[in-house]
Short mmCIF file of C-alpha atoms and ligand atoms in Angstrom, two decimals:
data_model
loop_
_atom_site.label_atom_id
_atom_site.label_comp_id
_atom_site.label_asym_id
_atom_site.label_seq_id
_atom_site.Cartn_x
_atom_site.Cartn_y
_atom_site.Cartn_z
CA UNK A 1 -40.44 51.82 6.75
CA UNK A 2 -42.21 49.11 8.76
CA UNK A 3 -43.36 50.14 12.45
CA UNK A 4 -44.68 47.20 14.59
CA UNK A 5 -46.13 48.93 17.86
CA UNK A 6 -45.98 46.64 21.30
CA UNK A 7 -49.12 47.83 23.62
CA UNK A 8 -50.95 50.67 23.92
CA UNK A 9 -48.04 53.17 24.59
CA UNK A 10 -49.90 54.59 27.39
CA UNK A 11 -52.90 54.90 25.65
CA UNK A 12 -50.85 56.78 23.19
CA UNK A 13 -50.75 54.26 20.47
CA UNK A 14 -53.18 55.06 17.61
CA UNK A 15 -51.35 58.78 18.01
CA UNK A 16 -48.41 57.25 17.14
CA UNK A 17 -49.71 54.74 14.37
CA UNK A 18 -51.48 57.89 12.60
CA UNK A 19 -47.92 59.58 12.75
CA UNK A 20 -46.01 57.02 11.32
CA UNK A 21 -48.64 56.69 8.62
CA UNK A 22 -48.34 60.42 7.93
CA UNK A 23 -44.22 60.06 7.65
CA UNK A 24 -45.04 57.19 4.83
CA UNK A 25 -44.80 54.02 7.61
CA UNK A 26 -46.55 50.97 7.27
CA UNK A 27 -47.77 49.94 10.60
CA UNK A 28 -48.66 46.99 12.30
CA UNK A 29 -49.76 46.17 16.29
CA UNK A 30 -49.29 43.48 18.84
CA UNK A 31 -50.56 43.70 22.66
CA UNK A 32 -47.91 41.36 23.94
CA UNK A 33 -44.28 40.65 23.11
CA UNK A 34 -45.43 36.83 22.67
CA UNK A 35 -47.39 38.20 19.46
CA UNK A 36 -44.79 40.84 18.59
CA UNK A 37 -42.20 37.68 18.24
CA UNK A 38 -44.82 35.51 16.25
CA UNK A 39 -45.67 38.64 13.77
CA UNK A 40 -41.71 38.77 13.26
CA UNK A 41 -41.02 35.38 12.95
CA UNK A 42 -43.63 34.70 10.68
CA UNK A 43 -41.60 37.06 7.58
CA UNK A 44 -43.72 40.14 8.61
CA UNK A 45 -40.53 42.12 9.41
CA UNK A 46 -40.21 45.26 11.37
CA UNK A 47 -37.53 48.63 10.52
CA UNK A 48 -38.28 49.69 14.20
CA UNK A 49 -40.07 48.57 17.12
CA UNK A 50 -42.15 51.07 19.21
CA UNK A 51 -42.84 49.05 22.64
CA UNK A 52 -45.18 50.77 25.98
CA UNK A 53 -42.75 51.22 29.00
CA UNK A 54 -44.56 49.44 30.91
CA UNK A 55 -44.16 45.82 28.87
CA UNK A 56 -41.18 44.16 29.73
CA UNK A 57 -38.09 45.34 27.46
CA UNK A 58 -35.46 43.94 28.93
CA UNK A 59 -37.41 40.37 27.71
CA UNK A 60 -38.10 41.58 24.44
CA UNK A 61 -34.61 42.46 24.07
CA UNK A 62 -33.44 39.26 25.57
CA UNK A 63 -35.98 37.16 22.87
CA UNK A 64 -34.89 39.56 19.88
CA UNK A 65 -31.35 38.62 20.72
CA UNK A 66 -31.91 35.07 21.31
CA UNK A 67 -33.78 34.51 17.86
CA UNK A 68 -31.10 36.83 16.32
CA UNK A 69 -33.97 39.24 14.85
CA UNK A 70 -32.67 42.31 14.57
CA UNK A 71 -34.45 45.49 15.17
CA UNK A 72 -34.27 48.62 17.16
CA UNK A 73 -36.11 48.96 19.97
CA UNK A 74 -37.51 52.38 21.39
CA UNK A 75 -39.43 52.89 24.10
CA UNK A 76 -42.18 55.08 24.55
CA UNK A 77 -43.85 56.04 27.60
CA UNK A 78 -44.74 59.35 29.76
CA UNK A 79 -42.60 62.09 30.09
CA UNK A 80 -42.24 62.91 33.82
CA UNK A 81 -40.92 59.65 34.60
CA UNK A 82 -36.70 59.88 33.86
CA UNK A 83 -35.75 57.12 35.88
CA UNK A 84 -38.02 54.70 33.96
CA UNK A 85 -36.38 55.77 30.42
CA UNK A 86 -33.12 55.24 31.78
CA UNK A 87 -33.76 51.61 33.05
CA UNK A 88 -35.76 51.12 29.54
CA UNK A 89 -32.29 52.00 27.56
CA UNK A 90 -30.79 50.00 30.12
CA UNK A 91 -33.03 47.34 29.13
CA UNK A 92 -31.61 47.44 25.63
CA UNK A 93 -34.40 49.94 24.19
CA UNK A 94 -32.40 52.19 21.79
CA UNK A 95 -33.82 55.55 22.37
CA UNK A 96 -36.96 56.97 24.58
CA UNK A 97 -39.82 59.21 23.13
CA UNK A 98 -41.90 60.61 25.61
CA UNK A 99 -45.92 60.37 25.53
CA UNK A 100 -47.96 62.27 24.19
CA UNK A 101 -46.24 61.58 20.44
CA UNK A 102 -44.59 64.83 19.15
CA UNK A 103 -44.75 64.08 15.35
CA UNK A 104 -41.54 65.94 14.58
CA UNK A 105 -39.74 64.05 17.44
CA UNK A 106 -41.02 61.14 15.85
CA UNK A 107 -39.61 61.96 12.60
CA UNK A 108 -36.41 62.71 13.82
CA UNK A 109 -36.45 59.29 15.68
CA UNK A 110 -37.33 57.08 12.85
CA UNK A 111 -34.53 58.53 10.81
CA UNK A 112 -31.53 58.20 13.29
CA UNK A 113 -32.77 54.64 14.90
CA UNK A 114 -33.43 53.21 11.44
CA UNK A 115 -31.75 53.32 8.62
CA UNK A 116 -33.88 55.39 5.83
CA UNK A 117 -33.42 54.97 2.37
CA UNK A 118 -31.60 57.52 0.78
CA UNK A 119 -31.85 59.42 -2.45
CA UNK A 120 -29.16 58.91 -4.07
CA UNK A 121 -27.66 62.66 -5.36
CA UNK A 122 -25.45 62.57 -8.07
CA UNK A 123 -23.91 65.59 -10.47
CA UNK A 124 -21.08 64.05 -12.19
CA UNK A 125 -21.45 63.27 -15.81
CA UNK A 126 -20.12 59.52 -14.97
CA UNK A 127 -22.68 58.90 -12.69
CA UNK A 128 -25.56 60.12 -15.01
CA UNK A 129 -23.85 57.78 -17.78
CA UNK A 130 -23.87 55.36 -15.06
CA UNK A 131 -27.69 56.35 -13.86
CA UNK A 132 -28.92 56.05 -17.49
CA UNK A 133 -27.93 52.20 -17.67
CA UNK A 134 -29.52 51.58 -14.21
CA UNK A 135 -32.60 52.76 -14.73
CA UNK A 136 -32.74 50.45 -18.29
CA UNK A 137 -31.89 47.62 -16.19
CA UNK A 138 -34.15 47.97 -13.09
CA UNK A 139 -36.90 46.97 -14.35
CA UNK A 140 -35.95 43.92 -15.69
CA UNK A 141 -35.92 41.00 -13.68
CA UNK A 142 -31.98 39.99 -13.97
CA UNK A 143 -29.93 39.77 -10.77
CA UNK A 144 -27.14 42.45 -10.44
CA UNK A 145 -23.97 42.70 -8.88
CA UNK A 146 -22.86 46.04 -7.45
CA UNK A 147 -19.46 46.70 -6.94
CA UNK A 148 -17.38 49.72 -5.94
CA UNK A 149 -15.03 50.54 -2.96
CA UNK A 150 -16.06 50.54 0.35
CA UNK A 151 -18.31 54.06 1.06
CA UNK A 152 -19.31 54.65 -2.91
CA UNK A 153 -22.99 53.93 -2.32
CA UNK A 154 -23.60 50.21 -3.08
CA UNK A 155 -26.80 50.10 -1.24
CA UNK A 156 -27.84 52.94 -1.68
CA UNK A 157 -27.56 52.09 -5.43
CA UNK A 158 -28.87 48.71 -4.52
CA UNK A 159 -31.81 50.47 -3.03
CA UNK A 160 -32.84 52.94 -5.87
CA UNK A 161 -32.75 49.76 -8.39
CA UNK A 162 -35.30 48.06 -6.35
CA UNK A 163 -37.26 51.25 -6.17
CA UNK A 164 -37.16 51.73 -9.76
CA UNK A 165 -38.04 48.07 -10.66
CA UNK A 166 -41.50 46.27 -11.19
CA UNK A 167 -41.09 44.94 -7.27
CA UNK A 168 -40.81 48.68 -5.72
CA UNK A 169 -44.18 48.12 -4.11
CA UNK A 170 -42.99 44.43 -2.52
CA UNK A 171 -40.17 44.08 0.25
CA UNK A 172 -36.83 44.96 -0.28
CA UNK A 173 -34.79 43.11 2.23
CA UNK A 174 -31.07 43.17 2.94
CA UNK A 175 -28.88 40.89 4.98
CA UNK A 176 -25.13 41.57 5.48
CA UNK A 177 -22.93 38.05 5.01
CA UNK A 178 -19.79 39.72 6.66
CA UNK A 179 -22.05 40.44 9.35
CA UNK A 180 -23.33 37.33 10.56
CA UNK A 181 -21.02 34.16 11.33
CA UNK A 182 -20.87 31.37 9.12
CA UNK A 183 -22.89 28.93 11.46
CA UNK A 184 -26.26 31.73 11.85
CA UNK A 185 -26.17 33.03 8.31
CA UNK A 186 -27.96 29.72 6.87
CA UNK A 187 -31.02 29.84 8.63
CA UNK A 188 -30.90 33.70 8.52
CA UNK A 189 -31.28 33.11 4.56
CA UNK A 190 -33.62 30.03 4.21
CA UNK A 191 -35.10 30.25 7.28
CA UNK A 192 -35.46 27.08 10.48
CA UNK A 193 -38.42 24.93 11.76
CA UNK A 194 -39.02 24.81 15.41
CA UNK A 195 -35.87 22.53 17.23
CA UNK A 196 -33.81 22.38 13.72
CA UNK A 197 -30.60 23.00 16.46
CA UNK A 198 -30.45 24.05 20.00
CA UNK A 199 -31.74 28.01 20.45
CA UNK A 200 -34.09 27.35 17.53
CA UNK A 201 -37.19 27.65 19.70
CA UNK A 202 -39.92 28.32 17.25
CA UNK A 203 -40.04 28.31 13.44
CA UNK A 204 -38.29 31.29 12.18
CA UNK A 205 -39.05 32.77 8.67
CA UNK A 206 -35.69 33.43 6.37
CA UNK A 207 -34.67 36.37 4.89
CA UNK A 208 -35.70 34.65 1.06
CA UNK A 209 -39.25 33.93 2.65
CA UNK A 210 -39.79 37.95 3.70
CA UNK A 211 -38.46 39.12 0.55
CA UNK A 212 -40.94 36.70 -1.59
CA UNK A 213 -42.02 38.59 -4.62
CA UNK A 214 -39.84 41.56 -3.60
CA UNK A 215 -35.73 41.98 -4.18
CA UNK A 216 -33.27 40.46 -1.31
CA UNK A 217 -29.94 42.35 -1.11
CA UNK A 218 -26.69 40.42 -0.17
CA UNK A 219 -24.54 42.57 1.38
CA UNK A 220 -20.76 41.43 0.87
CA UNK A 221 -21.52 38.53 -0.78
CA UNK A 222 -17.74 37.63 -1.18
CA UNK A 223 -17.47 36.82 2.43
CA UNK A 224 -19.81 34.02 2.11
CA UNK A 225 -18.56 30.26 2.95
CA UNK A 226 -18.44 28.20 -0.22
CA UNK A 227 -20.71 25.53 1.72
CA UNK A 228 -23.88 28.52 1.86
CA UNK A 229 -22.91 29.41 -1.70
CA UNK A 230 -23.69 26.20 -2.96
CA UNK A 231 -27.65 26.66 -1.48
CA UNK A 232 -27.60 30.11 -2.75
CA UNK A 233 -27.00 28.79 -6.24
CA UNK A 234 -29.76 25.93 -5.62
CA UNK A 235 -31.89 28.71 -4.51
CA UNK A 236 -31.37 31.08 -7.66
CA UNK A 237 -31.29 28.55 -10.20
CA UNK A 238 -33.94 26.11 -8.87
CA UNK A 239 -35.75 29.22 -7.15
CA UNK A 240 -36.90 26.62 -4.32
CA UNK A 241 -35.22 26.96 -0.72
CA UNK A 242 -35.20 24.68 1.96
CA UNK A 243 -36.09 25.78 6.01
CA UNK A 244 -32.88 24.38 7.97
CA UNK A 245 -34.12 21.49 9.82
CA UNK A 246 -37.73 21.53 7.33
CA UNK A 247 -38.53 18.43 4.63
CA UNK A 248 -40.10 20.38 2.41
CA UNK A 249 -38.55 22.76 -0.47
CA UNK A 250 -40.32 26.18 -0.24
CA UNK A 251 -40.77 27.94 -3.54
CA UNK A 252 -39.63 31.68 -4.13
CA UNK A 253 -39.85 34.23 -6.43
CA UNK A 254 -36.79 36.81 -5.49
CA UNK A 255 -34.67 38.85 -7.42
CA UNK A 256 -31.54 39.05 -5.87
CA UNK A 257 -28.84 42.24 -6.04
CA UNK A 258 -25.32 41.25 -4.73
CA UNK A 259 -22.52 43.56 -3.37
CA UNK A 260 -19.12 43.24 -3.39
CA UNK A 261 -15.87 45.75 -2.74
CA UNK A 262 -14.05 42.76 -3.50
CA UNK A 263 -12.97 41.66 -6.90
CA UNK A 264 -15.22 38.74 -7.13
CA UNK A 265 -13.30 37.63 -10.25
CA UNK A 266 -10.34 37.17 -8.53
CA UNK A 267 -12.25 35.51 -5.39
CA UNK A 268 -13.57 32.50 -8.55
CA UNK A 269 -9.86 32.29 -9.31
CA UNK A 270 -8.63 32.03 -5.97
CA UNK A 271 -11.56 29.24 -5.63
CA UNK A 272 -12.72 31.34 -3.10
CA UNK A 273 -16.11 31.87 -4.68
CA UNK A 274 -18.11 29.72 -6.91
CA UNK A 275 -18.13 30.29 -10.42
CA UNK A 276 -21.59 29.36 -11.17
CA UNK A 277 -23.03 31.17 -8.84
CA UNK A 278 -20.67 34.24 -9.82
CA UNK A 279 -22.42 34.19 -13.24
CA UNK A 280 -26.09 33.98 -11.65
CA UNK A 281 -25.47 36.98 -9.75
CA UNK A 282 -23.28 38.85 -12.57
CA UNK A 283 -26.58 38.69 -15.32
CA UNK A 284 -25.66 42.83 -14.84
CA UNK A 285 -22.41 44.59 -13.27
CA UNK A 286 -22.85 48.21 -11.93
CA UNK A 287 -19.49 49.80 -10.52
CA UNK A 288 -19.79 52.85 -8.48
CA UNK A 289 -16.91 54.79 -9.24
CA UNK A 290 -14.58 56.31 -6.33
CA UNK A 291 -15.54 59.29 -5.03
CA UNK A 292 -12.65 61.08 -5.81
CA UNK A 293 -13.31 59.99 -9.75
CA UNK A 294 -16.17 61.84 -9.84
CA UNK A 295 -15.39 65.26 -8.79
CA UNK A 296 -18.53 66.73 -8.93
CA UNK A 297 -20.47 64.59 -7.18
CA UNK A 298 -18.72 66.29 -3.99
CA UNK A 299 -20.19 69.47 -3.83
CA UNK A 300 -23.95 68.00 -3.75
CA UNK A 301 -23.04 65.37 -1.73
CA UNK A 302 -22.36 67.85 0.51
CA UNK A 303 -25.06 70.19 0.17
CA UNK A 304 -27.11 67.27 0.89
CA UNK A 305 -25.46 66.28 3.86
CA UNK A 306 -25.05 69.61 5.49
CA UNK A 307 -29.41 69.54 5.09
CA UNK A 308 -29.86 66.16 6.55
CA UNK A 309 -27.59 66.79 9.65
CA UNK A 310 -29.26 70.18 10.16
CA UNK A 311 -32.59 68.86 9.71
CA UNK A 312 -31.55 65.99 12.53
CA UNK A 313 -29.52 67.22 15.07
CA UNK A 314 -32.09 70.94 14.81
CA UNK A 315 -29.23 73.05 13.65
CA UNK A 316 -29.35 76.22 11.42
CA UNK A 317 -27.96 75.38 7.75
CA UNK A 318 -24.87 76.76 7.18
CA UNK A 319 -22.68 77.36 4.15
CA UNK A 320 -19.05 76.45 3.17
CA UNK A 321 -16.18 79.08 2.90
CA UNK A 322 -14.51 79.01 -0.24
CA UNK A 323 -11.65 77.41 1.00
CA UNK A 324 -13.69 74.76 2.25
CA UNK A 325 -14.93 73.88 -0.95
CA UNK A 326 -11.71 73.75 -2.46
CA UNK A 327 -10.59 71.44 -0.11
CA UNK A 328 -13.25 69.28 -0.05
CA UNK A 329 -13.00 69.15 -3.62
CA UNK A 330 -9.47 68.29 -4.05
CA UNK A 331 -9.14 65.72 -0.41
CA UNK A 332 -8.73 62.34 -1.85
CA UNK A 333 -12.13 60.60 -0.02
CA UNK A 334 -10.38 57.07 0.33
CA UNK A 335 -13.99 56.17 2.15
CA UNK A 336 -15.68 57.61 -0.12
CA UNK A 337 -19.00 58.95 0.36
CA UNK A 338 -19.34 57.78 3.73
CA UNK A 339 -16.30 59.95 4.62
CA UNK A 340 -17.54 62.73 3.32
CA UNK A 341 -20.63 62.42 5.02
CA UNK A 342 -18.77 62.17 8.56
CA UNK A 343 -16.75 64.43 7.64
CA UNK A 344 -20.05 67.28 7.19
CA UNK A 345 -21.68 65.53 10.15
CA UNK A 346 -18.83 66.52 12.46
CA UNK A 347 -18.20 69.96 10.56
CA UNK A 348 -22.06 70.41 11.08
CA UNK A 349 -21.23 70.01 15.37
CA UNK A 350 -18.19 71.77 15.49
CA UNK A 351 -18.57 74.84 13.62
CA UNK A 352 -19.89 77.51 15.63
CA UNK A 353 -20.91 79.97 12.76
CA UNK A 354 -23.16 79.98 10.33
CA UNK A 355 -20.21 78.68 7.68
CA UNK A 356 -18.17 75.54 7.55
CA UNK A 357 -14.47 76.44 7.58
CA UNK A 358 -11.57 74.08 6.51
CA UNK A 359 -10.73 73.77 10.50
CA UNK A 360 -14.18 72.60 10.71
CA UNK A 361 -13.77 69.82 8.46
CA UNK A 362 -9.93 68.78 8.43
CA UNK A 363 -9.17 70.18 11.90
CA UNK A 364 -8.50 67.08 13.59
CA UNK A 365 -5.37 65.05 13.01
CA UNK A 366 -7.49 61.96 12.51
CA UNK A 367 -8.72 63.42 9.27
CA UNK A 368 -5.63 65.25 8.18
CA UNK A 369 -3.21 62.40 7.80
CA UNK A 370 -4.41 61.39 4.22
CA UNK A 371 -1.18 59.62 3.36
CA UNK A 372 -1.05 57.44 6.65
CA UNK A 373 -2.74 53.73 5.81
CA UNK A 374 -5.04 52.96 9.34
CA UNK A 375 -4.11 49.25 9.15
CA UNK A 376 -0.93 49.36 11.18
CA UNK A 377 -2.58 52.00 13.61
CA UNK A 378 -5.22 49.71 13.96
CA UNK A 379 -2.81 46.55 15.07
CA UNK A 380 -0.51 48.77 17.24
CA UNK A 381 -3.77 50.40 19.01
CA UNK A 382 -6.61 47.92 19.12
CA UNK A 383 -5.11 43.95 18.79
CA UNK A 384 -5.23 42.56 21.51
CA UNK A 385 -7.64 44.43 23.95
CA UNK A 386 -11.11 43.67 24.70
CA UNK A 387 -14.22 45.73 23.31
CA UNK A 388 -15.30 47.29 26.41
CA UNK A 389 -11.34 49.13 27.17
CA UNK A 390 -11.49 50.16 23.28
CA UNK A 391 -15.10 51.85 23.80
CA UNK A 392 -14.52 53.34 27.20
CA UNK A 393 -11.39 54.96 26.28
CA UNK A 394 -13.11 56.35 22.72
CA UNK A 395 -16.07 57.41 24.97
CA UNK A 396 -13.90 59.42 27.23
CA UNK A 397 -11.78 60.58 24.18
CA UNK A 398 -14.53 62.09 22.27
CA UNK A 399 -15.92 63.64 25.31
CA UNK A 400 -12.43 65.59 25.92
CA UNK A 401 -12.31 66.22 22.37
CA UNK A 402 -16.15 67.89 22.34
CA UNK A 403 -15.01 69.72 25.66
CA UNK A 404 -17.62 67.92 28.08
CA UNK A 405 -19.99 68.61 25.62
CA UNK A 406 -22.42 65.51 25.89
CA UNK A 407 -24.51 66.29 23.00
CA UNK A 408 -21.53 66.80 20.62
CA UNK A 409 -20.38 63.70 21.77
CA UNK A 410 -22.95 61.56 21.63
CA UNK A 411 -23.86 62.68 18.16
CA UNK A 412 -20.75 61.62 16.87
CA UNK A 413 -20.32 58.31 18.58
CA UNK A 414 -23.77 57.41 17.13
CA UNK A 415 -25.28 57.03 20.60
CA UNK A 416 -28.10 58.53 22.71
CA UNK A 417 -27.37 61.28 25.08
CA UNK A 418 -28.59 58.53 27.54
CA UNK A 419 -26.33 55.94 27.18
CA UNK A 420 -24.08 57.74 27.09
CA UNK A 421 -25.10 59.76 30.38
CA UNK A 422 -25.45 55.78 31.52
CA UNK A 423 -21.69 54.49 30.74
CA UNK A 424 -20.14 57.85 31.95
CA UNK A 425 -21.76 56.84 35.35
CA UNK A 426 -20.70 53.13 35.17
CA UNK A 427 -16.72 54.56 34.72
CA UNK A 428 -17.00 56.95 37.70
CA UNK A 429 -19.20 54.36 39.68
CA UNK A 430 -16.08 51.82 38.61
CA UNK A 431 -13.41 54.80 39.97
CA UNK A 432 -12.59 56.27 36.44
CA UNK A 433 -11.31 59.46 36.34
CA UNK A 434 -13.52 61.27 34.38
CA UNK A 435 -13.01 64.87 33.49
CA UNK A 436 -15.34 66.62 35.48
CA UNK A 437 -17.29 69.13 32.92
CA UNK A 438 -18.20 65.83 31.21
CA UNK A 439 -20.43 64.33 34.64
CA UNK A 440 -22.64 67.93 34.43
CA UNK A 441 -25.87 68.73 33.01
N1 ADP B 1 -25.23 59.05 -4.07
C1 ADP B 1 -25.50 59.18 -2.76
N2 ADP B 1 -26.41 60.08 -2.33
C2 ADP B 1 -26.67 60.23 -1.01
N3 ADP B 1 -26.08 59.51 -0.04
C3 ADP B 1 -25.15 58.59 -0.39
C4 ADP B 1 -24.82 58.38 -1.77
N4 ADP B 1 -23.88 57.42 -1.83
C5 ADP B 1 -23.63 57.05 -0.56
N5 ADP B 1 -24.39 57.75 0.32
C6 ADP B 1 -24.37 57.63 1.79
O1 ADP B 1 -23.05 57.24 2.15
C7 ADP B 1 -23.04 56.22 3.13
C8 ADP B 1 -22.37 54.97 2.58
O2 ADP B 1 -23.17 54.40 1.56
P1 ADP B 1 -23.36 52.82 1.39
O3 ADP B 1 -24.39 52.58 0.35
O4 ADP B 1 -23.56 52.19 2.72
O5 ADP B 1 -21.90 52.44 0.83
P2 ADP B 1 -21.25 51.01 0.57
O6 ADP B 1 -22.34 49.99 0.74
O7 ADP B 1 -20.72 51.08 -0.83
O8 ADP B 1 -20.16 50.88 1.57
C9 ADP B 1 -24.50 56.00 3.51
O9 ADP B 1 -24.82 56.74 4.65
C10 ADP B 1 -25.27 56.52 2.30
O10 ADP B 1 -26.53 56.98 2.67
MG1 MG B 2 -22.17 48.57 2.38
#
């Protein structure tokens, strides 16, 4: 992980640097957000930003935003000041750790804000047949397409080939193409020069650029615009890319790992996606089965899972019931692994043993209805109403559901106790009814 530290963190800061070097972080350091932007810009990168409270987030937020860099931003400053880490998250500053550094904090910080790279775990004789050709291929330098329902571990896969190849020591950088729109995604690839198009207000490094020498992972490749796919092809075949707005071609040395749940065969014969291009990425196909084809994959998974969210949220470890693990192992997993894993991340904050019944896991409705296809529910529920009605009704939904429990909550609405604290006061500030265990504490 790459930590780029913003001032002195209240004096705080070579603490902090020392920790992050302990927990395997590389780190670099900027006094200003004026050279925090230029070290990002320039293709240094950053997995999290630690910035001094006292430095103005709200800009740096602002900036990141405007430049479309994206990186979370925590804020660090001095414990017995609460009303400053509340304006810093409502700056835009992801989470708060208070000053002195507490290493294990720390820790737990870096793995929630950013996302870590995971082992991947695996039991099932098809994934060690599977395994056994990846680790033949990684080191070679041909491009690879991953593909594999939505949830089976693409990059995570995508991931543990770059870690196994002869780039594991250079950058392994990812960009999502269903992500970003159309218009943005260019110049988030190759890069811009200073006033290439209005908003473009310094030169910007592209994603190709950072990744030099290293592997660059294109998330849902399908969804990119056949215009972009015909520079991606100049780019692989000619390995030369050229800065939007820039004159001249930039050479690059990448190896490139593509993702797709779509059948990208069928996307070339809908014309959808360029056959020449489909060939450049497809030097090597890995498919990641379904979950539910590899049976005994679950039972690790969820080992693993139950030790990560215990390890996070400081919770005891606890064990499955038999009938748990019957049902876990027979449940159909249509998302795959990353069901499962929500699925033990919410059993982990419910259960109030030291075992994981099937209640704890398949309680809720929500989960239960296997059979049910979300795509209508989606329509009937969501269509046609505006992001902020959709979140403050989940909000005070999960909140009822957790029993005013805020911490329960939070953690499974992927949010900080804080902002969460934060939009519960902007609904009863507004005149929102809000039930009132949920306001204490
Ligand atoms: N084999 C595995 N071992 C550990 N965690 C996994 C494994 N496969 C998937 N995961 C976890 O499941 C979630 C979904 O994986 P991801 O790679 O994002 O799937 P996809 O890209 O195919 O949708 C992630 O949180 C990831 O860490
Ligand atoms: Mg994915």
């Amino acid at each position: 992980m790459r930590v780029l530290i913003i001032g002195l963190l209240e004096g705080h800061a070579t603490t902090a640097a020392q920790i992050a070097l302990t927990k395997g972080a590389k780190v670099a350091q900027s006094s200003t957000i004026d050279e925090a932007l230029e070290s990002l810009r320039s293709g240094k990168g950053a997995d999290i930003v630690l910035i001094d409270l006292s430095l103005d987030i709200a800009d740096l937020v602002k900036r990141l935003k405007q430049e479309r860099i994206s990186v979370p931003v925590v804020a660090c400053g001095i414990a017995e000041n609460p009303k400053d880490a509340g304006n810093a998250i409502r700056a835009g500053a992801k989470e708060y750790i208070s000053m002195p550094p507490d290493p294990e904090l720390i820790a737990a910080v870096f793995s929630a804000v950013a996302k870590q790279e995971s082992s991947l775990v695996h039991q099932d004789p098809k994934m060690f047949e599977l395994i056994k050709l990846v680790d033949k291929i990684a080191p070679s330098e041909a491009n690879v397409l991953v593909t594999g329902e939505s949830g089976t571990g693409k990059e995570v896969m995508a991931s543990y080939i770059h870690h196994k190849s002869k780039r594991s020591d250079r950058p392994f950088i990812s960009l999502n193409c269903a992500a970003i729109p159309e218009s943005l995604l260019e110049s988030e690839l190759f890069g811009h020069e200073k006033g290439a198009f209005t908003g473009a207000v310094a030169r910007r490094i592209g994603k190709f650029e950072e990744a030099n020498g290293g592997t660059l992972l294109l998330d849902e490749i399908s969804e990119m615009h056949p215009r972009l796919q015909a520079k991606l092809l100049r780019a692989v075949q000619e390995r030369v890319i050229d800065r939007v707005g820039g004159s001249t071609p930039i050479k690059v040395n990448i190896r490139i790992i593509a993702t797709s749940n779509r059948d990208l065969l069928e996307a070339v014969k809908n014309n959808e996606f360029r056959e020449d291009l489909y060939f450049r990425l497809n030097v090597v196909n890995i498919h990641l089965p379904a979950l539910r084809d590899r049976p005994l994959d679950i039972i690790p998974l969820s080992a693993y899972f139950i030790k990560k969210y215990a390890d996070l949220n400081r919770l005891p470890m606890r064990e499955l019931t038999k009938d748990a693990l019957k049902k876990l192992t027979s449940y159909n997993w249509r998302g795959n692994v990353r069901e499962l894993e929500n699925t033990i991340h919410r059993a982990m904050l419910l259960s109030q043993e030291n075992t994981i019944e099937v209640e704890d896991l398949f309680g809720l409705p929500d989960v239960v209805e296997e059979e049910s296809s979300t795509q209508p529910l989606v329509e009937a529920l969501l269509i046609g109403r505006t992001v902020s009605e959709v979140e403050k009704e989940l909000i005070i939904g999960t909140l009822s559901h957790c029993l005013g429990n805020r911490t329960h909550a939070a953690n499974i609405l992927g949010i900080s106790i804080r902002t969460l604290r934060n939009k519960l006061r902007e609904y009863s500030d507004a005149g929102i009814n809000i039930p009132s265990h949920a306001l204490k504490g």
